[in-house]
mmCIF file of C-alpha atoms and ligand atoms in Angstrom:
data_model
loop_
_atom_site.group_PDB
_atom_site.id
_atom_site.type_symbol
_atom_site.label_atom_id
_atom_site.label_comp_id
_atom_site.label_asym_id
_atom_site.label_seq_id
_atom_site.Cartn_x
_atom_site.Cartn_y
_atom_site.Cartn_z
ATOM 1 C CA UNK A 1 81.372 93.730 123.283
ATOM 2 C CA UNK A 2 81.436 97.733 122.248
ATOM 3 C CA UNK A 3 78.886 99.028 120.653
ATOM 4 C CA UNK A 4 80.623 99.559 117.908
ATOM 5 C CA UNK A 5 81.381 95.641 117.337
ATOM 6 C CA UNK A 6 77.511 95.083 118.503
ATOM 7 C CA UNK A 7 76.709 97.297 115.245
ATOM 8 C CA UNK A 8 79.156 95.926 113.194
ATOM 9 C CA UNK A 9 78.130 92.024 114.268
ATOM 10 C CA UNK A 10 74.836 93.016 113.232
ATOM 11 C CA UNK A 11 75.123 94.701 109.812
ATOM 12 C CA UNK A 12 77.398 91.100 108.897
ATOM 13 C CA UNK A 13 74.686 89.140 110.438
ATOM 14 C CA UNK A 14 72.303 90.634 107.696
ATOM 15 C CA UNK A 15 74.615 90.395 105.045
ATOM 16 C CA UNK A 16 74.818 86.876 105.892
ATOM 17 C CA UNK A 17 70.942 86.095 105.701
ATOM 18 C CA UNK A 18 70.688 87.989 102.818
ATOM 19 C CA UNK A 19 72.939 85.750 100.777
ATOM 20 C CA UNK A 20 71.677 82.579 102.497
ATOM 21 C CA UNK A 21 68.504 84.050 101.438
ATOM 22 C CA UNK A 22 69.836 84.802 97.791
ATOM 23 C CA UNK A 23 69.019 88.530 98.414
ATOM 24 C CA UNK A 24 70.683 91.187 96.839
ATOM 25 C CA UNK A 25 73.407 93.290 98.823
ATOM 26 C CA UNK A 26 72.191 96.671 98.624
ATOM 27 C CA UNK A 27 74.651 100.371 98.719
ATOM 28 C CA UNK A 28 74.182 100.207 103.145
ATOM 29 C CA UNK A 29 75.745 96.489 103.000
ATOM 30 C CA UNK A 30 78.298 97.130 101.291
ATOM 31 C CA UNK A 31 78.980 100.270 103.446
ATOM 32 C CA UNK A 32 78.891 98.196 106.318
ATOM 33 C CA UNK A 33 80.821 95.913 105.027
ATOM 34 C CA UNK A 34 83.749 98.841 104.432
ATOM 35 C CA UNK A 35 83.006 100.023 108.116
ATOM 36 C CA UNK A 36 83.441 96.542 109.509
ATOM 37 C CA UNK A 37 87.093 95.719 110.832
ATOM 38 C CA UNK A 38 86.402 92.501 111.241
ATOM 39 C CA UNK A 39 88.423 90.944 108.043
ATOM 40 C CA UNK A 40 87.974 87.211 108.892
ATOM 41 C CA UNK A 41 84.399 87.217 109.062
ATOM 42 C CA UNK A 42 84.309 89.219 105.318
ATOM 43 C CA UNK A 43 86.708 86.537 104.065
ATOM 44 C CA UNK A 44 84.418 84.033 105.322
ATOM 45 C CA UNK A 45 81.085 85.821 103.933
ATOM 46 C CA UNK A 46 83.071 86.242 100.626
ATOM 47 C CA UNK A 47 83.993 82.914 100.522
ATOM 48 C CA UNK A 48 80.535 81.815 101.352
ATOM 49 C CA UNK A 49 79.117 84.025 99.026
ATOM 50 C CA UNK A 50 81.598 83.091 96.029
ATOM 51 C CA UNK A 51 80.741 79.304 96.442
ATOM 52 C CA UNK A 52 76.628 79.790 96.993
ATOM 53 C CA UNK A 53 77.007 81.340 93.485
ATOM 54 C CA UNK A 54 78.113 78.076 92.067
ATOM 55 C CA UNK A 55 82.223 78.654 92.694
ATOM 56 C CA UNK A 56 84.243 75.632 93.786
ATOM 57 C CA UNK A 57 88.148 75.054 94.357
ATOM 58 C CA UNK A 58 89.334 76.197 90.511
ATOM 59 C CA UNK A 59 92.336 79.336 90.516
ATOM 60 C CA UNK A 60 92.427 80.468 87.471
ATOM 61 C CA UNK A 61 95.597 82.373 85.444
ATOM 62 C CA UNK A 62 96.428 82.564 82.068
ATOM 63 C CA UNK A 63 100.035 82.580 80.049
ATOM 64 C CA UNK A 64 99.942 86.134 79.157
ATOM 65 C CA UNK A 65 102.069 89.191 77.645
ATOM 66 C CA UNK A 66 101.565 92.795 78.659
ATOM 67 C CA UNK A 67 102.751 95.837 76.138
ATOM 68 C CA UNK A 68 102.799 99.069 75.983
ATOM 69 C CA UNK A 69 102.912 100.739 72.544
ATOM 70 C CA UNK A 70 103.412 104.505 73.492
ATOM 71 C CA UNK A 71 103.322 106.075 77.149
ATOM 72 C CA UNK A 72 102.628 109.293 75.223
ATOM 73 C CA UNK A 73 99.662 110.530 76.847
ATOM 74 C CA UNK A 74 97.811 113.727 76.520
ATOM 75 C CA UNK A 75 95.537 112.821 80.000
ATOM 76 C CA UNK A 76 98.331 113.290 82.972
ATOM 77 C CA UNK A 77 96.234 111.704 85.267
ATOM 78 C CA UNK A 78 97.677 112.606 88.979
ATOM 79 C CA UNK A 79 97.851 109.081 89.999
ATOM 80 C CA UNK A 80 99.979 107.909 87.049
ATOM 81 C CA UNK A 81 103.881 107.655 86.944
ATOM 82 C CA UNK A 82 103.663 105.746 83.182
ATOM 83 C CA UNK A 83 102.670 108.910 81.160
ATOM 84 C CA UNK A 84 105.291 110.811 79.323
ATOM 85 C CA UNK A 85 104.497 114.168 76.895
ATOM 86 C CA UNK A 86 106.123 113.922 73.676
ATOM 87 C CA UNK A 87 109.136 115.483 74.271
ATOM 88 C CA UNK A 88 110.170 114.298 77.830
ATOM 89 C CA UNK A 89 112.615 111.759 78.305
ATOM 90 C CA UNK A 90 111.874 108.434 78.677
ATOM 91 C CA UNK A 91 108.831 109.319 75.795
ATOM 92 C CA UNK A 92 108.506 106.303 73.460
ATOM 93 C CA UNK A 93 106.026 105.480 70.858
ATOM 94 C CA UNK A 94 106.710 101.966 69.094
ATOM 95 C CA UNK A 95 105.351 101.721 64.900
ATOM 96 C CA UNK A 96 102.907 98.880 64.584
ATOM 97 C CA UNK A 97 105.577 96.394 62.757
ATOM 98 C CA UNK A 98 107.746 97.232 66.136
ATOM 99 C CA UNK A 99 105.293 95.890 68.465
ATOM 100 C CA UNK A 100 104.491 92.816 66.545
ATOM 101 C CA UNK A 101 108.035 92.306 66.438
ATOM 102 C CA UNK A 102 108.441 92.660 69.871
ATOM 103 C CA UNK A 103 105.277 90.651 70.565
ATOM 104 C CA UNK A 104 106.653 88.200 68.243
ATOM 105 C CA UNK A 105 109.986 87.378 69.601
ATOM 106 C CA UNK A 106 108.307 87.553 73.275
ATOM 107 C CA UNK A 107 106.294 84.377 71.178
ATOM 108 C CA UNK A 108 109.051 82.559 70.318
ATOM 109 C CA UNK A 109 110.670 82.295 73.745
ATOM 110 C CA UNK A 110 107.344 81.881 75.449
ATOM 111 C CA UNK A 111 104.410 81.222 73.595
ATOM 112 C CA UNK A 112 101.293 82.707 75.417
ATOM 113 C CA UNK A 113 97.363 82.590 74.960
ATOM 114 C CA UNK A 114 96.658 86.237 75.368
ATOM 115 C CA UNK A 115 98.605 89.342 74.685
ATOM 116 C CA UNK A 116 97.714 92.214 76.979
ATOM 117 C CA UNK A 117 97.786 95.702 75.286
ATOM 118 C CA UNK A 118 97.444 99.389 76.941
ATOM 119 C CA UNK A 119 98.625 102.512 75.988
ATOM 120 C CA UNK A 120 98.967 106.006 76.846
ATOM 121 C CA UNK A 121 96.541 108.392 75.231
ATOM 122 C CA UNK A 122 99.035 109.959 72.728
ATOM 123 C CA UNK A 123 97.562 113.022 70.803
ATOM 124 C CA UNK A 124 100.131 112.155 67.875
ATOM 125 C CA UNK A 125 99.092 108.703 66.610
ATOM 126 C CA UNK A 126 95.831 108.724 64.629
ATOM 127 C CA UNK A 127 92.948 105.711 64.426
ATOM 128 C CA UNK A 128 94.780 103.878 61.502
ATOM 129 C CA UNK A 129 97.890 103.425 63.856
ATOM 130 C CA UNK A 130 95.938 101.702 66.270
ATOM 131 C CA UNK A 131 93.841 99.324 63.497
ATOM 132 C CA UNK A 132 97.001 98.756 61.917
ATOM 133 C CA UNK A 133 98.332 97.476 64.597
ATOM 134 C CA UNK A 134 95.406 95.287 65.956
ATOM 135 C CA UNK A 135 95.925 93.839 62.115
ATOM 136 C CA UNK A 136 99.367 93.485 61.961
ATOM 137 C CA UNK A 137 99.539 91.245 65.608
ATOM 138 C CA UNK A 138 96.239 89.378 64.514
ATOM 139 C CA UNK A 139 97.956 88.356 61.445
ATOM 140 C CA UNK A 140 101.660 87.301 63.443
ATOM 141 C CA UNK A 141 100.001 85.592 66.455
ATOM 142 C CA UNK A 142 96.403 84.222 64.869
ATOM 143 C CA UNK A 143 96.219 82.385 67.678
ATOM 144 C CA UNK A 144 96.673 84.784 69.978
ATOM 145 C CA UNK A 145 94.057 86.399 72.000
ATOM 146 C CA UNK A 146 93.747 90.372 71.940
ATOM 147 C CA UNK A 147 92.991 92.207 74.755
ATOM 148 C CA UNK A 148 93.690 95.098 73.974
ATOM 149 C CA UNK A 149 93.293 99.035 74.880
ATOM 150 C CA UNK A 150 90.883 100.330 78.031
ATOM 151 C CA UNK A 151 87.375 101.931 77.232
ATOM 152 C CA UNK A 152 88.934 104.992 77.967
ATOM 153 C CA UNK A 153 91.255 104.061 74.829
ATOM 154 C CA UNK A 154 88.194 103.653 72.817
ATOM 155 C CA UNK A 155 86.917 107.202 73.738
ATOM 156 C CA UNK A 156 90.174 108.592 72.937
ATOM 157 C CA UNK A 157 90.439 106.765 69.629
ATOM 158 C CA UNK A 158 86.478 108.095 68.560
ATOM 159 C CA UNK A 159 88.026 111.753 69.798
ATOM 160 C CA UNK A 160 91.115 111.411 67.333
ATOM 161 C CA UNK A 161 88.752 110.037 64.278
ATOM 162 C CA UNK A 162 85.432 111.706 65.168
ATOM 163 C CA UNK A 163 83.482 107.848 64.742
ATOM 164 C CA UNK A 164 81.396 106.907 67.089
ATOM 165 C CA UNK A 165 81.934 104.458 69.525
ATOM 166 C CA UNK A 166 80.304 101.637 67.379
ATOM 167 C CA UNK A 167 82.086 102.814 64.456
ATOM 168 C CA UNK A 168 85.715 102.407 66.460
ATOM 169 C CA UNK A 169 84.696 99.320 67.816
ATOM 170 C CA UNK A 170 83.249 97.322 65.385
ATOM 171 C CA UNK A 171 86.369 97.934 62.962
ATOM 172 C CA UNK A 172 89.176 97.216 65.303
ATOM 173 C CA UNK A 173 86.546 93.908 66.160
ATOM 174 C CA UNK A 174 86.926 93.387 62.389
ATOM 175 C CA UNK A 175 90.664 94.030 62.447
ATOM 176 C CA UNK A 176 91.226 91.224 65.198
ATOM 177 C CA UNK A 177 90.746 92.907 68.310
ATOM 178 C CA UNK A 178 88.837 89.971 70.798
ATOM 179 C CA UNK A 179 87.973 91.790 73.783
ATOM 180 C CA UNK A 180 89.002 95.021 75.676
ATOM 181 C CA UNK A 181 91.240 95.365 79.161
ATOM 182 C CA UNK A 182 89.418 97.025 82.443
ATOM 183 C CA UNK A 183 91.654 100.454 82.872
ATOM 184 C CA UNK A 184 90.495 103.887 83.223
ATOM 185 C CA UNK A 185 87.121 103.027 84.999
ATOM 186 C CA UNK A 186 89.410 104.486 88.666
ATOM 187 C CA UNK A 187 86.757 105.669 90.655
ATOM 188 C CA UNK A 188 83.235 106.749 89.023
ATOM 189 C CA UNK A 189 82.560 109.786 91.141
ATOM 190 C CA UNK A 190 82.827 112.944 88.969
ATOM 191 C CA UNK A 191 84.219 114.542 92.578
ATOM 192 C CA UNK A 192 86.990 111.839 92.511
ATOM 193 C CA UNK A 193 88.008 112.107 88.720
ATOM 194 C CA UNK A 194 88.175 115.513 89.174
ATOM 195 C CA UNK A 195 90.601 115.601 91.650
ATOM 196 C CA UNK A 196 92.855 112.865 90.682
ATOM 197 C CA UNK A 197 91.906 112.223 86.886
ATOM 198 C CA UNK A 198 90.672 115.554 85.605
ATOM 199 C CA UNK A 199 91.322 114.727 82.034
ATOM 200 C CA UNK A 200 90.018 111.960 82.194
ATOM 201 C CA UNK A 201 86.383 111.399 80.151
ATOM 202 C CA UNK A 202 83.428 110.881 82.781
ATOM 203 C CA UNK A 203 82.145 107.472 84.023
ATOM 204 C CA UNK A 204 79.466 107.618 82.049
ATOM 205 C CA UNK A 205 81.168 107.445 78.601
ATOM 206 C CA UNK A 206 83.188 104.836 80.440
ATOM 207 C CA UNK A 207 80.360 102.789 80.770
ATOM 208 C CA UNK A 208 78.869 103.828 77.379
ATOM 209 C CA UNK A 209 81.769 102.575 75.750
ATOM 210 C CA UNK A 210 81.809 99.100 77.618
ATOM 211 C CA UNK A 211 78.022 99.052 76.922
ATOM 212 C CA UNK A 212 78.115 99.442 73.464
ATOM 213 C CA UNK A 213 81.617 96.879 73.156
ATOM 214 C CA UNK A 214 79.303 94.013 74.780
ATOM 215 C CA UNK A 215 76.582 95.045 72.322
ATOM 216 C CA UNK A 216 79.053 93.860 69.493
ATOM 217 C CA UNK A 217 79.742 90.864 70.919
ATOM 218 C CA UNK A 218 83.690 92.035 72.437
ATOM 219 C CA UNK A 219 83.564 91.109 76.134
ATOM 220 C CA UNK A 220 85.803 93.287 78.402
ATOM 221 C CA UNK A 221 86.958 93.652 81.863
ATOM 222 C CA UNK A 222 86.582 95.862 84.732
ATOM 223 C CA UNK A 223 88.702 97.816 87.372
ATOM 224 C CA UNK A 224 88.653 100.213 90.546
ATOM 225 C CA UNK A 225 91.147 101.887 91.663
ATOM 226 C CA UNK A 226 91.263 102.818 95.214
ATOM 227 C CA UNK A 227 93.224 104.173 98.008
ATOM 228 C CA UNK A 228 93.687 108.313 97.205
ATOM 229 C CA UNK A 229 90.836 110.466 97.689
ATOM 230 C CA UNK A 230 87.912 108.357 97.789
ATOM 231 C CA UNK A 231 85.230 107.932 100.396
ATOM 232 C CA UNK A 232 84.152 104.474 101.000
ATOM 233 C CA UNK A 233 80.539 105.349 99.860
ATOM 234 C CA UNK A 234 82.543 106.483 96.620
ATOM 235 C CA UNK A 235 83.818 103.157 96.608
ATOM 236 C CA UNK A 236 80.325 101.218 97.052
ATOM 237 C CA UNK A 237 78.884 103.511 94.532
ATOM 238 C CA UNK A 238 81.682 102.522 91.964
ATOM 239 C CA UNK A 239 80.266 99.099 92.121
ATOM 240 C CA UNK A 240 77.110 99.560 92.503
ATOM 241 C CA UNK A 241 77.438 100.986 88.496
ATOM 242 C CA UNK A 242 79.519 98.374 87.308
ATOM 243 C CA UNK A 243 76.758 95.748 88.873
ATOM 244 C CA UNK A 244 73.982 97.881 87.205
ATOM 245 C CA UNK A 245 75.888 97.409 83.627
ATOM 246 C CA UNK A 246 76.067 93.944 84.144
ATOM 247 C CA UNK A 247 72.726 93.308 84.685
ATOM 248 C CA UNK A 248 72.203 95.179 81.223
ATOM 249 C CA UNK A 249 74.810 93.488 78.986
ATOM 250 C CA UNK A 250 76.631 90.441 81.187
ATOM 251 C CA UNK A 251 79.764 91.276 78.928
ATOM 252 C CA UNK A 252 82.147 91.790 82.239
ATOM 253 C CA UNK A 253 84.378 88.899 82.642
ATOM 254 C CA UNK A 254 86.290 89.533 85.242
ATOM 255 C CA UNK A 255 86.890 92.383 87.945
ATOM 256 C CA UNK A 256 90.053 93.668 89.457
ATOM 257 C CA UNK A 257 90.319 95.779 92.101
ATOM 258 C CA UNK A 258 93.847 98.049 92.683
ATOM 259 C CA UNK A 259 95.455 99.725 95.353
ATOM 260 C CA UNK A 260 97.035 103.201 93.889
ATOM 261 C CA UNK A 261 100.560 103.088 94.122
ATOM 262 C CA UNK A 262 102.122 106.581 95.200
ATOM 263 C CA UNK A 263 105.516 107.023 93.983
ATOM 264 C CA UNK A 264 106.359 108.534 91.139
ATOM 265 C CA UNK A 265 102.906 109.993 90.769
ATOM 266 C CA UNK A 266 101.704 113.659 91.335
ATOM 267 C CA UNK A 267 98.823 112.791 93.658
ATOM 268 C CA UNK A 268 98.886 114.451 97.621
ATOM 269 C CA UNK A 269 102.357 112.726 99.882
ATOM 270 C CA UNK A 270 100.108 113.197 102.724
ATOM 271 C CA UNK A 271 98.046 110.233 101.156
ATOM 272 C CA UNK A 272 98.446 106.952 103.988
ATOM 273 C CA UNK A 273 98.969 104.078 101.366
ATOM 274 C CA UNK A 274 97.021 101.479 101.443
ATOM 275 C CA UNK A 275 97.563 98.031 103.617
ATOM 276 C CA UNK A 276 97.229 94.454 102.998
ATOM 277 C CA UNK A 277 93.863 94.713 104.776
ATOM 278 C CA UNK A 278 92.377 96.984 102.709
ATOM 279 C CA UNK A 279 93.390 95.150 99.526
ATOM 280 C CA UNK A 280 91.905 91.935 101.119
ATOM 281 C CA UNK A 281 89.113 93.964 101.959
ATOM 282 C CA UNK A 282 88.343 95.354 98.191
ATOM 283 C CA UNK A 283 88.862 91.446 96.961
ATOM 284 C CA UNK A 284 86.098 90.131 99.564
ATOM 285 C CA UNK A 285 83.621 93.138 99.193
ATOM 286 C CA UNK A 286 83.840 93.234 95.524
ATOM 287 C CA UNK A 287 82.591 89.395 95.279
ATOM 288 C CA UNK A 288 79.882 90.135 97.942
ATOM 289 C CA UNK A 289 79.058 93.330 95.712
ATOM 290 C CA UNK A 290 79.313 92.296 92.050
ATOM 291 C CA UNK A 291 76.884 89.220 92.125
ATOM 292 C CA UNK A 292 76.358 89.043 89.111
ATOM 293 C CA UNK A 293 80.366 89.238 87.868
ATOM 294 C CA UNK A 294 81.621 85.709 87.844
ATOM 295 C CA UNK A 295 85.826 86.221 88.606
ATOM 296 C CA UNK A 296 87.214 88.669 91.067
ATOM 297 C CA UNK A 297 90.725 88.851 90.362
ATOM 298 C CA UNK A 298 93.835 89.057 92.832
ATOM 299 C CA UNK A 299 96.422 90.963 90.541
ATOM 300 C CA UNK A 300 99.202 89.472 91.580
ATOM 301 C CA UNK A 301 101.153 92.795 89.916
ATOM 302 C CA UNK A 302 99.519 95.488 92.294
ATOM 303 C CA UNK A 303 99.611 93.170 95.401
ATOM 304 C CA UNK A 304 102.007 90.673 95.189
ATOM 305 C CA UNK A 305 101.988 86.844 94.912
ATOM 306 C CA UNK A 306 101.804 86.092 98.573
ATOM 307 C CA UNK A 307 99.192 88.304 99.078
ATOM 308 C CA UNK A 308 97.090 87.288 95.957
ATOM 309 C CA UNK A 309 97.298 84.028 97.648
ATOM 310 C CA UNK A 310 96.148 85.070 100.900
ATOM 311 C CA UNK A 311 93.418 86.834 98.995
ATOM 312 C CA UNK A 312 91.925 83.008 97.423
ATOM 313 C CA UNK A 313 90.489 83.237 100.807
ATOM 314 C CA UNK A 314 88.433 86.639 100.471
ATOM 315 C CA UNK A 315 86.558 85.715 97.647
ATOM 316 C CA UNK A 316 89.292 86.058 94.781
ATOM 317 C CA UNK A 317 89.122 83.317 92.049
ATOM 318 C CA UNK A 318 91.693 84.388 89.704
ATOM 319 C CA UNK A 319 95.374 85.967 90.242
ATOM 320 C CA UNK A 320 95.654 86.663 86.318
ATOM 321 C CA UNK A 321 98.739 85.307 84.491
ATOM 322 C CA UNK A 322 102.402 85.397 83.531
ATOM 323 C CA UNK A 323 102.198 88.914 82.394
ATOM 324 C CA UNK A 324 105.775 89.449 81.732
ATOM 325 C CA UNK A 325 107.382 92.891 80.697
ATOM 326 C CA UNK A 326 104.565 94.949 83.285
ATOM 327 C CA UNK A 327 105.629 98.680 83.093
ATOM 328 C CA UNK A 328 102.393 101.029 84.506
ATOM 329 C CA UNK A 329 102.219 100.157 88.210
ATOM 330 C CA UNK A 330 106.322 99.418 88.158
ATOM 331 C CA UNK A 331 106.724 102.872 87.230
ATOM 332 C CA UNK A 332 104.882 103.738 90.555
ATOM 333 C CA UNK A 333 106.700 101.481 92.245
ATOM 334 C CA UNK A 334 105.481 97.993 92.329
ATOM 335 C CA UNK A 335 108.273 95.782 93.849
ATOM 336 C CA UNK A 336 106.447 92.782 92.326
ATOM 337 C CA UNK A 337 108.440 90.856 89.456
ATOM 338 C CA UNK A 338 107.090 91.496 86.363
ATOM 339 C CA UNK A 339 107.074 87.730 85.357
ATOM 340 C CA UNK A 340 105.765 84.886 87.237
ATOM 341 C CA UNK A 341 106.948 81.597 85.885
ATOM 342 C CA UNK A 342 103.727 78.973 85.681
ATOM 343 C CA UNK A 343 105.198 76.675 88.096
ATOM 344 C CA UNK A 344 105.574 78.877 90.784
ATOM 345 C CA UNK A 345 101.779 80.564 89.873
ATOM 346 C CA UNK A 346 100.951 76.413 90.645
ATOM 347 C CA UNK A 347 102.690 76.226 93.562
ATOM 348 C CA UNK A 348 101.430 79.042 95.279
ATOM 349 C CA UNK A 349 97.476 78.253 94.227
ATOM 350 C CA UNK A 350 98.263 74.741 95.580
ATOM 351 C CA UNK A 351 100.095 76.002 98.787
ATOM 352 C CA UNK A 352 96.427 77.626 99.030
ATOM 353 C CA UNK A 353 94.908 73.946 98.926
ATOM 354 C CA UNK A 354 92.988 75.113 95.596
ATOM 355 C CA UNK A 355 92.936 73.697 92.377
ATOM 356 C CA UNK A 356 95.165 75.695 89.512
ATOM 357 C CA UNK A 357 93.667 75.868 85.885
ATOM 358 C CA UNK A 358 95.070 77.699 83.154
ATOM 359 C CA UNK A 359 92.695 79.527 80.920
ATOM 360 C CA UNK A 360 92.207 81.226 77.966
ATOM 361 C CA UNK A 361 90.453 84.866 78.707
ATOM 362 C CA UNK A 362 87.266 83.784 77.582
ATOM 363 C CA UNK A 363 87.732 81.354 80.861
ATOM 364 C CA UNK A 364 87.892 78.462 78.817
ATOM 365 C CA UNK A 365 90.034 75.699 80.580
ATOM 366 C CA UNK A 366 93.332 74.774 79.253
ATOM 367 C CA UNK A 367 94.927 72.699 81.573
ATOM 368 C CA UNK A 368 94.051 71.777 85.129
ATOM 369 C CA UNK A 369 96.886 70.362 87.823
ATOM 370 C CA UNK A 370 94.351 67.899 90.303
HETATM 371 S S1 SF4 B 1 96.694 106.488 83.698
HETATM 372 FE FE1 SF4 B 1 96.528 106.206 81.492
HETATM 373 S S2 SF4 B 1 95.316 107.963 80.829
HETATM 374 FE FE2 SF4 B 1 96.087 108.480 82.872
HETATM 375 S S3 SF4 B 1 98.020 109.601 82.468
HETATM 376 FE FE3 SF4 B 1 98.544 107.426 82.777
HETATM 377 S S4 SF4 B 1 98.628 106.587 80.726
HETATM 378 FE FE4 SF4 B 1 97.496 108.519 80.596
#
């Protein structure tokens, strides 16, 4: 054996007695555990630690509809081939009755549990647009959940209005809104941001936003994006943050790691895109990592079904849902389809020998295939 597999054997060795010991992984584990090449044994320590934590056989996904209401966006982020300026073509911007419409006939076809909403941030809509429209689907789909707009959303919509994050919260909570999606959180270093997301607000009124949402009661969802200009250490530190904010609040349900995709986007050609390893990788260090975050999710979207399924064996326990209509990481160039009937979503979480359950987003089961 090298020394370099010596070292590596060791640092998983540790990692190991630390969750047999119920320790806490600390920022040089997870480093480690980036460093290590050795992707069965972090399956297996993912797995481990995703069961020792009370997880059993249960895949979760949910019938769900993703939208876009504009793609206006004022932010340009480099990694982002969705965004359009007002006057480009392709620019679209859709009135509150037009979404519900369009959510509405979607309904009709194929009723779903949870409609998916994210936006670009366009500097020609103002608050009432988007509480009008969080009325207007509430009152078409009642029974509908709404997960709508990214805490970077929420900032934008307290820059447009000049309310305060409570303020913008609590009255789309009032006007139906049920809990808030996971984008914009990319990568937490200001460094990072800066270079791939410069108009972008910092992590910390990220977080502030997500802490104040769980303080009202509207659970939300969390992301990374990785694979541009990151260092691993960048990485670890991203969810070393998230874990922090959980321990404060608990109002994370779920977290969902993504691989950039680079076409389309302004970000450096030289950038190597990422591998199947490295998204396995992400899944299996983000469960060892986030402890105290109950669902890592394998987005089928960003990685495909066959590898989502590969990834139930790194420590994912959720490949989200039906989606339907997907347009952000298509623009990119996803080659996924952008709907996934629910048999097939079965068939592959059975093909994995685990147990498919459909749920609602609050993880509440619907209905379970033994
Ligand atoms: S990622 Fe979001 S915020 Fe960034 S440019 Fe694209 S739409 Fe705008």
């Amino acid at each position: 054996m090298s020394v370099t597999a010596r070292t590596e054997a060791i640092a998983l060795e540790r990692v190991r007695e630390k969750l047999e010991a119920g320790e806490r992984l600390d920022g040089a584990d997870g480093l480690a555990l980036y460093e290590s090449a050795d992707l069965l044994a972090l399956g297996e320590l993912a797995e481990q630690a995703r069961r020792l934590r009370g997880g059993g056989d249960d895949v979760y996904f949910v019938r769900n509809l993703t939208l876009n209401q504009t793609n206006v966006c004022r932010v340009k982020c480099r990694f982002c081939a969705f965004a359009r300026s007002a006057r480009q073509e392709g620019a679209y911007t859709l009135s509150p009755a037009e979404l519900t419409a369009e959510a509405g006939r979607a309904y009709e076809q194929e009723p779903y549990n949870e409609l998916h909403l994210v936006n670009g941030e366009s500097p020609h809509v103002d608050f009432d647009w988007y509480l009008e429209t969080v009325r207007s689907l509430h009152a078409a789909l009642p029974t509908v959940h709404l997960k709508c707009y990214s805490a970077s959303e929420i900032h934008h919509m307290a820059t447009l209005s000049g309310l305060s994050y409570e303020r913008v919260l609590s009255e789309l909570k009032q006007a139906g809104l049920d809990s808030l999606t996971g984008g914009g959180a990319e990568i937490f270093s200001p460094r990072v941001r800066k270079l791939i997301a410069p108009g972008k607000e910092p992590a910390e009124n990220w977080l502030e936003v997500n802490r104040v949402a769980h303080g009202l009661g509207i659970p939300s969802h969390c992301t990374m994006l990785y694979g541009h200009v990151e260092t691993l250490a960048e990485r670890v530190d991203h969810l070393l943050r998230l874990r922090e904010l959980q321990d404060e609040t608990g109002g994370f349900l779920a977290f969902v790691p993504f691989a950039v995709h680079l076409e389309n986007t302004r970000l450096d050609p030289e950038i190597v895109p990422s591998t199947a390893a490295d998204a396995l990788k992400a899944i299996a260090i983000s469960r060892l990592v986030l402890d105290n975050v109950a669902h890592v999710k394998a987005y089928w979207i960003a990685m495909g079904l066959p590898l989502s399924q590969i990834a139930l064996g790194f420590g994912a326990d959720d490949i989200q849902g039906t989606v339907g209509r997907e347009q952000v990481f298509h623009a990119a160039g996803a080659i996924t389809e952008t709907e996934q009937a629910v048999d097939r979503l079965v068939r592959y979480i059975q093909a994995a020998g685990r147990v498919p359950v459909e749920r609602d987003t609050l993880y509440n089961e619907i209905r379970r295939w033994e």
